[in-house]
């Protein structure tokens, strides 16, 4: 199922809209320099900036005024003004024209501030002539549901039903189900399923979405009751198929109730449920996580006997499990079998093989697999390089691989820099620590508390106390948590309490 978290991939334009919304009264030279770097959509951005600035500065007066809302909603935030879906007013010439993508991404900017999101949602429609679609309504409903503003969400759903361009769809109700169940409002989620009938959406898709939401947020007992209890299917009139069984099995897996997983797996056999690829894939994960790799092999053989065509996810599970229990040679044999069967390995497959080889001291062979990835069109990711970094023992070799990583377009994460600085620090090599620190700054990353602590630990280990104290003070000025250290006089004594 698609998750709403995928909405948070924001463009620079939408991020700047949010920053201007909150900071238009505090523009600084640094702020202006950062703004000048934004070349995409610069014309629209400048118009938005101009609008926000003109609507955010209070008029000159001797009396202080209350902060104004930048989007000027015509109703208090606890209510939603009626948005006539048939009316599409023409935006004033000095107002920016918004397209669908910008509206969606701006709403995502306000994912943690439902009042601001609702103000923008209303303003862009009533003042800028934007006609909301089902997708933009769904985005707003998701934000409201995140903060349990379900009454406002239902008001929007009612408005959606008044226009053919914005009718509720299965995604609308899937969002509702997930937000209700995440708030442990199971009865309300079930009630929403029944209300879907008003929009012709009370069907098998909505039923699957409801069960999926219940299992996703660990309300598996309620999901089982709906499907198999005394009042099962009352008012539902839907058959419970393999897909539903798989959802419930995955729900028990998420809860970590291994005995219940086994009971349910056996119950599927007793009920005559035809297990498919996804059933076996889930149960393989269960056996792997519960520490029973031999049962993973048994399931693997059972799938082959039934003629179930294995996919890359199943192969990845079996390669990882058997590689750790029976050794890397067994994993390589499965890898070759996977290739011969026509199943194309993905980056997870290669990462697993590379890590297993490195763990067994076969780093040169891991390099060969890394080279194969690029030849076969599978781009390495940051985890691929992490798998190798952990087993290299020479600073120069690590830095060469790091340069290869960045040169191939793989962007290091903050934990990449921290891992390397800690590694060099433990070895007593201070120069490579600063090389990595400089590369981190060159790549535009601001060090977090883990990066500062790794650098300070390396300095303390080399006896450079004064420099370590400077970096310790710098991180404190940034509001980051410094690790207490006796060498810097920041470690508490007398059992962790201060006297006097």
Coordinates of C-alpha atoms in Angstrom, one line a residue:
X1 CA 0.0 0.0 0.0
X2 CA 1.1 3.5 -0.7
X3 CA 1.9 5.4 2.4
X4 CA 1.3 9.1 3.0
X5 CA 4.9 9.6 4.0
X6 CA 5.9 9.5 0.4
X7 CA 4.2 13.0 0.1
X8 CA 7.2 14.6 1.9
X9 CA 9.6 14.7 -1.1
X10 CA 9.6 18.5 -1.4
X11 CA 10.8 20.8 -4.2
X12 CA 13.0 23.8 -3.4
X13 CA 10.1 26.0 -4.4
X14 CA 7.6 24.6 -1.9
X15 CA 10.2 24.6 0.9
X16 CA 10.9 28.3 0.2
X17 CA 7.1 29.0 0.3
X18 CA 7.1 27.6 3.8
X19 CA 10.3 29.4 4.9
X20 CA 8.9 32.7 3.6
X21 CA 5.6 32.1 5.4
X22 CA 7.4 31.8 8.7
X23 CA 10.4 34.1 8.2
X24 CA 9.3 36.9 5.9
X25 CA 9.6 39.4 8.8
X26 CA 13.2 38.3 9.6
X27 CA 15.0 38.4 6.3
X28 CA 18.8 38.6 6.8
X29 CA 21.8 38.8 4.4
X30 CA 22.3 35.0 4.8
X31 CA 18.6 34.5 4.0
X32 CA 19.0 36.6 0.9
X33 CA 22.1 34.6 -0.3
X34 CA 20.3 31.4 0.2
X35 CA 17.4 32.7 -1.8
X36 CA 19.6 33.7 -4.7
X37 CA 20.7 30.1 -5.1
X38 CA 17.2 29.0 -6.1
X39 CA 17.1 29.2 -9.8
X40 CA 14.2 26.8 -10.6
X41 CA 10.8 28.6 -10.7
X42 CA 12.5 31.8 -9.7
X43 CA 9.9 34.1 -11.2
X44 CA 7.0 32.4 -9.4
X45 CA 9.0 32.3 -6.2
X46 CA 9.7 36.0 -6.3
X47 CA 6.0 36.7 -6.8
X48 CA 5.2 34.6 -3.8
X49 CA 7.9 36.3 -1.8
X50 CA 6.5 39.7 -2.8
X51 CA 3.0 38.7 -1.9
X52 CA 4.0 37.2 1.5
X53 CA 6.1 40.2 2.4
X54 CA 3.4 42.7 1.6
X55 CA 0.8 40.7 3.6
X56 CA 3.1 40.0 6.6
X57 CA 4.5 43.4 7.6
X58 CA 2.2 45.3 9.9
X59 CA 1.4 48.9 9.0
X60 CA 3.3 51.6 10.8
X61 CA 1.6 52.4 14.1
X62 CA 2.5 53.3 17.6
X63 CA 0.4 50.5 18.9
X64 CA 1.7 46.9 18.5
X65 CA -0.6 44.8 16.4
X66 CA -1.3 41.1 16.5
X67 CA 0.5 39.0 14.0
X68 CA -1.5 38.6 10.8
X69 CA -2.1 35.4 9.0
X70 CA -0.2 35.4 5.8
X71 CA -3.0 33.7 3.9
X72 CA -5.8 35.7 5.4
X73 CA -8.4 33.0 6.0
X74 CA -12.0 34.2 6.1
X75 CA -12.9 31.7 8.8
X76 CA -11.4 30.7 12.1
X77 CA -9.1 27.6 11.9
X78 CA -11.7 25.4 13.5
X79 CA -14.1 25.7 10.6
X80 CA -13.8 25.4 6.8
X81 CA -15.4 28.1 4.6
X82 CA -17.5 26.8 1.8
X83 CA -15.4 26.3 -1.3
X84 CA -17.8 26.4 -4.2
X85 CA -16.3 23.7 -6.6
X86 CA -18.1 25.2 -9.6
X87 CA -16.7 28.7 -9.0
X88 CA -13.2 29.3 -10.1
X89 CA -12.5 33.0 -9.4
X90 CA -9.8 34.7 -11.5
X91 CA -6.7 35.5 -9.4
X92 CA -5.8 39.2 -9.0
X93 CA -2.8 40.1 -11.2
X94 CA -0.4 40.5 -8.3
X95 CA -1.2 37.1 -6.9
X96 CA 0.9 34.0 -7.9
X97 CA -0.7 31.4 -10.1
X98 CA -0.4 28.0 -8.5
X99 CA -0.2 24.7 -10.3
X100 CA -1.2 21.3 -8.9
X101 CA 2.4 20.3 -8.1
X102 CA 3.2 23.5 -6.1
X103 CA 0.0 23.3 -4.1
X104 CA 0.6 19.6 -3.2
X105 CA 4.2 20.2 -2.2
X106 CA 3.3 23.4 -0.2
X107 CA 0.7 21.4 1.7
X108 CA 3.4 18.8 2.4
X109 CA 5.6 21.6 3.8
X110 CA 2.8 22.2 6.4
X111 CA 2.4 18.5 7.3
X112 CA 3.3 19.4 10.9
X113 CA 1.1 22.5 11.2
X114 CA -2.5 21.7 10.2
X115 CA -3.8 25.3 10.9
X116 CA -1.3 26.8 8.4
X117 CA -2.0 24.0 5.9
X118 CA -5.7 24.7 6.1
X119 CA -5.2 28.5 5.8
X120 CA -3.1 27.9 2.7
X121 CA -5.6 25.4 1.3
X122 CA -8.4 27.9 1.7
X123 CA -6.5 30.9 0.5
X124 CA -5.2 29.3 -2.7
X125 CA -8.7 28.5 -3.7
X126 CA -10.6 31.6 -2.6
X127 CA -8.0 34.2 -3.4
X128 CA -5.8 32.7 -6.2
X129 CA -8.4 30.9 -8.3
X130 CA -7.0 27.5 -7.8
X131 CA -9.5 24.6 -8.3
X132 CA -8.8 21.8 -5.8
X133 CA -8.7 18.3 -7.2
X134 CA -9.2 15.0 -5.4
X135 CA -5.5 14.7 -4.9
X136 CA -5.1 18.1 -3.2
X137 CA -8.2 17.4 -1.0
X138 CA -6.7 14.0 0.0
X139 CA -3.4 15.7 0.9
X140 CA -5.3 18.2 3.2
X141 CA -7.4 15.4 4.7
X142 CA -4.2 13.5 5.5
X143 CA -2.7 16.5 7.4
X144 CA -6.0 17.0 9.3
X145 CA -6.1 13.3 10.2
X146 CA -2.6 13.4 11.5
X147 CA -3.7 15.9 14.2
X148 CA -7.1 14.1 14.8
X149 CA -9.1 16.9 13.2
X150 CA -11.6 14.3 11.8
X151 CA -14.6 16.6 11.9
X152 CA -12.8 19.1 9.6
X153 CA -11.7 16.2 7.4
X154 CA -15.3 15.0 7.0
X155 CA -16.3 18.6 6.1
X156 CA -13.8 18.5 3.2
X157 CA -15.1 15.1 2.1
X158 CA -18.7 16.5 1.9
X159 CA -17.3 19.4 -0.2
X160 CA -15.5 17.0 -2.4
X161 CA -18.7 15.2 -3.3
X162 CA -20.2 18.4 -4.8
X163 CA -17.9 18.4 -7.9
X164 CA -17.0 15.7 -10.4
X165 CA -13.4 17.0 -10.5
X166 CA -12.9 16.3 -6.8
X167 CA -15.0 13.3 -5.9
X168 CA -13.7 11.1 -3.0
X169 CA -11.9 8.0 -4.1
X170 CA -10.4 4.9 -2.5
X171 CA -7.3 6.8 -1.5
X172 CA -9.5 9.3 0.4
X173 CA -10.9 6.5 2.6
X174 CA -7.6 4.7 2.9
X175 CA -6.2 7.9 4.4
X176 CA -9.1 8.0 6.8
X177 CA -8.8 4.4 7.8
X178 CA -5.1 4.7 8.5
X179 CA -5.4 8.0 10.5
X180 CA -8.3 6.7 12.6
X181 CA -6.6 3.4 13.3
X182 CA -3.3 5.1 14.1
X183 CA -5.2 7.0 16.7
X184 CA -6.7 3.7 17.9
X185 CA -10.2 4.8 16.9
X186 CA -11.1 1.4 15.4
X187 CA -14.9 1.9 15.7
X188 CA -14.7 5.2 13.8
X189 CA -12.6 3.5 11.1
X190 CA -15.2 0.8 10.6
X191 CA -18.0 3.5 10.6
X192 CA -16.1 5.3 7.9
X193 CA -16.1 2.1 5.8
X194 CA -19.9 2.0 6.0
X195 CA -20.1 5.7 5.1
X196 CA -18.1 5.0 2.0
X197 CA -21.4 3.6 0.6
X198 CA -22.6 7.2 0.1
X199 CA -20.0 7.6 -2.6
X200 CA -20.2 4.2 -4.1
X201 CA -16.9 3.1 -2.5
X202 CA -18.1 0.4 -0.1
X203 CA -16.5 -2.5 -2.0
X204 CA -13.7 -5.0 -1.8
X205 CA -11.0 -2.4 -2.3
X206 CA -12.1 -0.3 0.7
X207 CA -12.5 -3.5 2.8
X208 CA -8.9 -4.5 2.0
X209 CA -7.8 -1.0 2.8
X210 CA -9.6 -1.2 6.2
X211 CA -8.0 -4.5 7.1
X212 CA -4.6 -3.4 5.9
X213 CA -4.8 -0.3 8.2
X214 CA -5.9 -2.4 11.2
X215 CA -3.0 -4.8 10.7
X216 CA -0.5 -2.0 9.9
X217 CA -1.1 -0.3 13.3
X218 CA -1.3 -3.6 15.3
X219 CA -5.0 -3.9 15.7
X220 CA -4.8 -7.5 14.3
X221 CA -7.3 -8.9 16.9
X222 CA -9.9 -6.5 15.7
X223 CA -9.1 -7.4 12.0
X224 CA -9.5 -11.1 12.8
X225 CA -12.8 -10.4 14.5
X226 CA -14.1 -8.5 11.5
X227 CA -13.1 -11.3 9.2
X228 CA -13.7 -14.5 11.2
X229 CA -15.6 -13.5 14.4
X230 CA -19.3 -14.3 15.2
X231 CA -20.5 -11.2 13.4
X232 CA -18.0 -11.5 10.5
X233 CA -19.1 -9.9 7.3
X234 CA -22.3 -8.5 8.8
X235 CA -23.1 -5.6 6.6
X236 CA -19.9 -6.3 4.5
X237 CA -21.0 -9.2 2.2
X238 CA -17.4 -9.7 1.1
X239 CA -15.3 -12.9 0.8
X240 CA -12.1 -13.1 2.7
X241 CA -9.4 -14.2 0.2
X242 CA -5.7 -15.0 0.3
X243 CA -4.9 -11.3 0.1
X244 CA -6.7 -10.6 3.4
X245 CA -5.1 -13.6 5.1
X246 CA -1.7 -12.3 4.0
X247 CA -2.5 -8.9 5.6
X248 CA -3.4 -10.6 8.9
X249 CA -0.3 -12.8 8.8
X250 CA 1.8 -9.7 8.3
X251 CA 0.0 -8.0 11.1
X252 CA 1.0 -10.8 13.6
X253 CA 4.5 -10.5 12.2
X254 CA 4.7 -6.8 12.9
X255 CA 3.6 -7.5 16.5
X256 CA 6.3 -10.1 16.9
X257 CA 3.9 -12.8 18.2
X258 CA 5.7 -15.7 16.7
X259 CA 3.5 -18.4 18.2
X260 CA 0.4 -16.7 16.8
X261 CA 2.1 -16.4 13.4
X262 CA 2.6 -20.2 13.4
X263 CA -1.0 -20.8 14.5
X264 CA -2.4 -18.6 11.8
X265 CA -0.2 -20.2 9.2
X266 CA -1.5 -23.6 10.2
X267 CA -5.1 -22.2 10.3
X268 CA -4.7 -21.1 6.7
X269 CA -4.0 -24.8 5.8
X270 CA -7.0 -26.0 7.8
X271 CA -9.3 -23.5 6.0
X272 CA -8.0 -24.5 2.6
X273 CA -6.5 -21.1 1.8
X274 CA -4.3 -21.2 -1.3
X275 CA -1.0 -19.7 -0.2
X276 CA 0.7 -17.6 -2.8
X277 CA 4.1 -16.0 -3.2
X278 CA 3.4 -13.2 -0.8
X279 CA 2.2 -15.7 1.9
X280 CA 5.5 -17.6 1.7
X281 CA 7.5 -14.4 1.6
X282 CA 5.9 -13.1 4.8
X283 CA 6.3 -16.4 6.6
X284 CA 9.9 -16.7 5.5
X285 CA 10.6 -13.3 7.1
X286 CA 8.8 -14.5 10.3
X287 CA 11.0 -17.6 10.5
X288 CA 14.1 -15.6 9.8
X289 CA 13.4 -13.0 12.5
X290 CA 12.4 -15.7 15.0
X291 CA 15.8 -17.4 14.5
X292 CA 14.8 -20.5 12.6
X293 CA 16.8 -20.4 9.4
X294 CA 16.3 -24.2 8.7
X295 CA 12.5 -23.5 8.4
X296 CA 13.3 -20.9 5.7
X297 CA 15.0 -23.6 3.7
X298 CA 12.0 -25.9 4.2
X299 CA 9.6 -23.2 2.9
X300 CA 11.9 -22.5 0.0
X301 CA 11.8 -26.2 -1.1
X302 CA 8.0 -26.3 -0.5
X303 CA 7.6 -23.3 -2.9
X304 CA 9.7 -25.0 -5.6
X305 CA 7.7 -28.2 -5.2
X306 CA 4.4 -26.3 -5.7
X307 CA 5.8 -24.6 -8.8
X308 CA 5.6 -21.1 -7.3
X309 CA 7.9 -18.8 -9.3
X310 CA 10.2 -17.1 -6.8
X311 CA 10.7 -13.3 -7.1
X312 CA 13.7 -11.2 -6.0
X313 CA 12.2 -10.5 -2.6
X314 CA 12.1 -14.2 -1.7
X315 CA 15.5 -14.9 -3.1
X316 CA 16.9 -12.0 -1.1
X317 CA 15.4 -13.4 2.1
X318 CA 16.8 -16.9 1.5
X319 CA 20.2 -15.7 0.4
X320 CA 20.6 -13.5 3.5
X321 CA 19.3 -16.2 5.9
X322 CA 21.3 -19.1 4.5
X323 CA 24.4 -17.0 4.0
X324 CA 24.5 -16.3 7.7
X325 CA 23.6 -19.8 8.9
X326 CA 25.4 -22.0 6.3
X327 CA 28.1 -19.6 5.0
X328 CA 28.8 -17.4 2.1
X329 CA 29.4 -20.2 -0.4
X330 CA 25.8 -21.4 0.1
X331 CA 24.6 -17.8 -0.5
X332 CA 26.7 -17.6 -3.7
X333 CA 25.2 -20.9 -4.9
X334 CA 21.7 -19.5 -4.4
X335 CA 22.7 -16.3 -6.1
X336 CA 23.8 -18.2 -9.2
X337 CA 20.6 -20.2 -9.2
X338 CA 18.7 -17.0 -9.0
X339 CA 20.5 -15.7 -12.1
X340 CA 19.9 -19.0 -14.0
X341 CA 16.2 -18.9 -13.2
X342 CA 15.9 -15.5 -15.0
X343 CA 15.3 -13.6 -11.8
X344 CA 17.2 -10.3 -12.0
X345 CA 19.0 -9.4 -8.7
X346 CA 18.5 -5.9 -7.3
X347 CA 20.6 -3.7 -5.2
X348 CA 19.5 -5.5 -2.0
X349 CA 20.8 -8.8 -3.5
X350 CA 24.2 -7.3 -4.3
X351 CA 24.4 -5.6 -0.9
X352 CA 23.7 -8.9 0.9
X353 CA 26.4 -10.7 -1.2
X354 CA 28.9 -7.9 -0.6
X355 CA 28.3 -7.8 3.1
X356 CA 28.6 -11.6 3.5
X357 CA 31.9 -11.6 1.5
X358 CA 33.3 -8.8 3.7
X359 CA 32.3 -10.5 6.9
X360 CA 34.2 -13.6 5.8
X361 CA 37.3 -11.5 5.0
X362 CA 36.9 -11.8 1.2
X363 CA 37.0 -8.0 0.5
X364 CA 38.7 -8.4 -2.9
X365 CA 35.8 -10.6 -4.1
X366 CA 33.4 -8.0 -2.7
X367 CA 35.1 -5.4 -4.9
X368 CA 34.5 -7.6 -7.9
X369 CA 30.8 -7.9 -7.1
X370 CA 30.8 -4.1 -6.8
X371 CA 32.3 -3.8 -10.3
X372 CA 29.7 -6.3 -11.6
X373 CA 26.8 -4.1 -10.3
X374 CA 27.8 -1.2 -12.5
X375 CA 28.4 -3.5 -15.6
X376 CA 24.9 -5.1 -15.1
X377 CA 23.2 -1.8 -14.8
X378 CA 22.4 -2.0 -11.0
X379 CA 23.6 1.2 -9.4
X380 CA 25.2 0.8 -5.9
X381 CA 23.6 2.8 -3.1
X382 CA 25.0 4.2 0.1
X383 CA 24.4 0.9 1.9
X384 CA 26.5 -0.9 -0.7
X385 CA 29.5 1.3 0.3
X386 CA 28.8 1.0 4.0
X387 CA 29.0 -2.7 3.7
X388 CA 32.6 -2.4 2.5
X389 CA 33.7 0.6 4.6
X390 CA 33.2 -1.4 7.8
X391 CA 35.8 -4.0 6.8
X392 CA 38.6 -1.9 5.3
X393 CA 41.6 -1.4 7.5
X394 CA 43.7 1.2 5.7
X395 CA 42.7 4.9 5.7
X396 CA 44.0 5.6 2.2
X397 CA 41.9 2.7 0.8
X398 CA 38.8 3.9 2.7
X399 CA 39.3 7.5 1.3
X400 CA 39.8 6.1 -2.3
X401 CA 36.5 4.2 -2.0
X402 CA 34.8 7.2 -0.5
X403 CA 36.0 9.3 -3.6
X404 CA 34.7 6.5 -5.9
X405 CA 31.4 6.6 -4.1
X406 CA 30.9 10.4 -4.4
X407 CA 32.3 10.3 -8.0
X408 CA 29.6 7.8 -9.0
X409 CA 26.9 10.1 -7.8
X410 CA 26.1 8.3 -4.5
X411 CA 25.5 11.0 -1.9
X412 CA 26.9 10.1 1.5
X413 CA 24.6 10.3 4.5
X414 CA 25.5 11.9 7.8
X415 CA 26.0 8.4 9.4
X416 CA 28.6 7.7 6.6
X417 CA 30.7 10.6 7.8
X418 CA 30.3 9.7 11.4
X419 CA 31.2 6.1 10.8
X420 CA 34.4 7.0 9.0
X421 CA 35.4 9.6 11.6
X422 CA 34.9 7.2 14.4
X423 CA 36.8 4.5 12.6
X424 CA 39.8 6.8 11.9
X425 CA 39.6 8.2 15.5
X426 CA 39.8 4.7 17.0
X427 CA 42.9 4.0 15.0
X428 CA 44.5 7.3 16.1
X429 CA 44.6 8.9 12.6
X430 CA 43.6 12.5 13.0
X431 CA 44.4 13.8 9.5
X432 CA 41.8 11.5 7.8
X433 CA 39.2 12.6 10.4
X434 CA 39.7 16.2 9.2
X435 CA 39.7 15.1 5.6
X436 CA 36.2 13.6 6.1
X437 CA 35.0 16.6 8.1
X438 CA 36.1 18.9 5.2
X439 CA 34.3 16.7 2.6
X440 CA 31.2 16.8 4.7
X441 CA 31.2 20.6 4.7
X442 CA 32.0 20.7 0.9
X443 CA 28.9 18.5 0.3
X444 CA 26.7 21.0 2.1
X445 CA 26.0 19.0 5.2
X446 CA 25.8 20.7 8.5
X447 CA 27.4 18.4 11.2
X448 CA 25.0 17.0 13.8
X449 CA 25.8 16.1 17.4
X450 CA 27.1 12.6 16.4
X451 CA 29.6 14.1 13.9
X452 CA 30.8 16.7 16.5
X453 CA 31.2 14.0 19.2
X454 CA 33.2 11.8 16.8
X455 CA 35.5 14.7 16.0
X456 CA 35.9 15.7 19.6
X457 CA 36.6 12.2 20.7
X458 CA 39.4 11.9 18.1
X459 CA 40.9 15.2 19.3
X460 CA 40.8 14.2 23.0
X461 CA 42.4 10.9 22.2
X462 CA 45.3 12.7 20.5
X463 CA 45.6 15.1 23.5
X464 CA 44.4 18.2 21.6
X465 CA 42.3 19.4 24.5
X466 CA 42.1 23.1 23.6
X467 CA 40.9 22.4 20.0
X468 CA 38.4 19.8 21.4
X469 CA 37.1 22.3 23.8
X470 CA 36.5 24.8 21.0
X471 CA 34.5 22.3 19.0
X472 CA 32.6 21.4 22.1
X473 CA 31.7 25.0 22.7
X474 CA 30.7 25.4 19.0
X475 CA 28.2 22.5 19.1
X476 CA 26.7 23.9 22.4
X477 CA 26.2 27.3 20.7
X478 CA 24.3 25.5 17.9
X479 CA 22.0 23.9 20.5
X480 CA 23.4 20.4 20.1
X481 CA 24.0 18.0 23.0
X482 CA 27.7 17.5 23.8
X483 CA 28.8 14.2 25.4
X484 CA 30.1 14.7 29.0
X485 CA 33.9 14.3 29.0
X486 CA 36.2 14.3 32.0
X487 CA 39.1 15.6 29.9
X488 CA 37.1 18.7 29.1
X489 CA 35.7 19.2 32.6
X490 CA 32.2 18.6 31.4
X491 CA 31.6 15.2 33.1
X492 CA 29.6 15.2 36.3
X493 CA 31.1 13.6 39.4
X494 CA 29.8 12.3 42.8
X495 CA 27.4 9.8 41.2
X496 CA 26.2 12.1 38.5
X497 CA 25.0 14.9 40.8
X498 CA 26.4 18.3 41.4
X499 CA 26.9 19.6 44.9
X500 CA 26.3 23.2 45.9

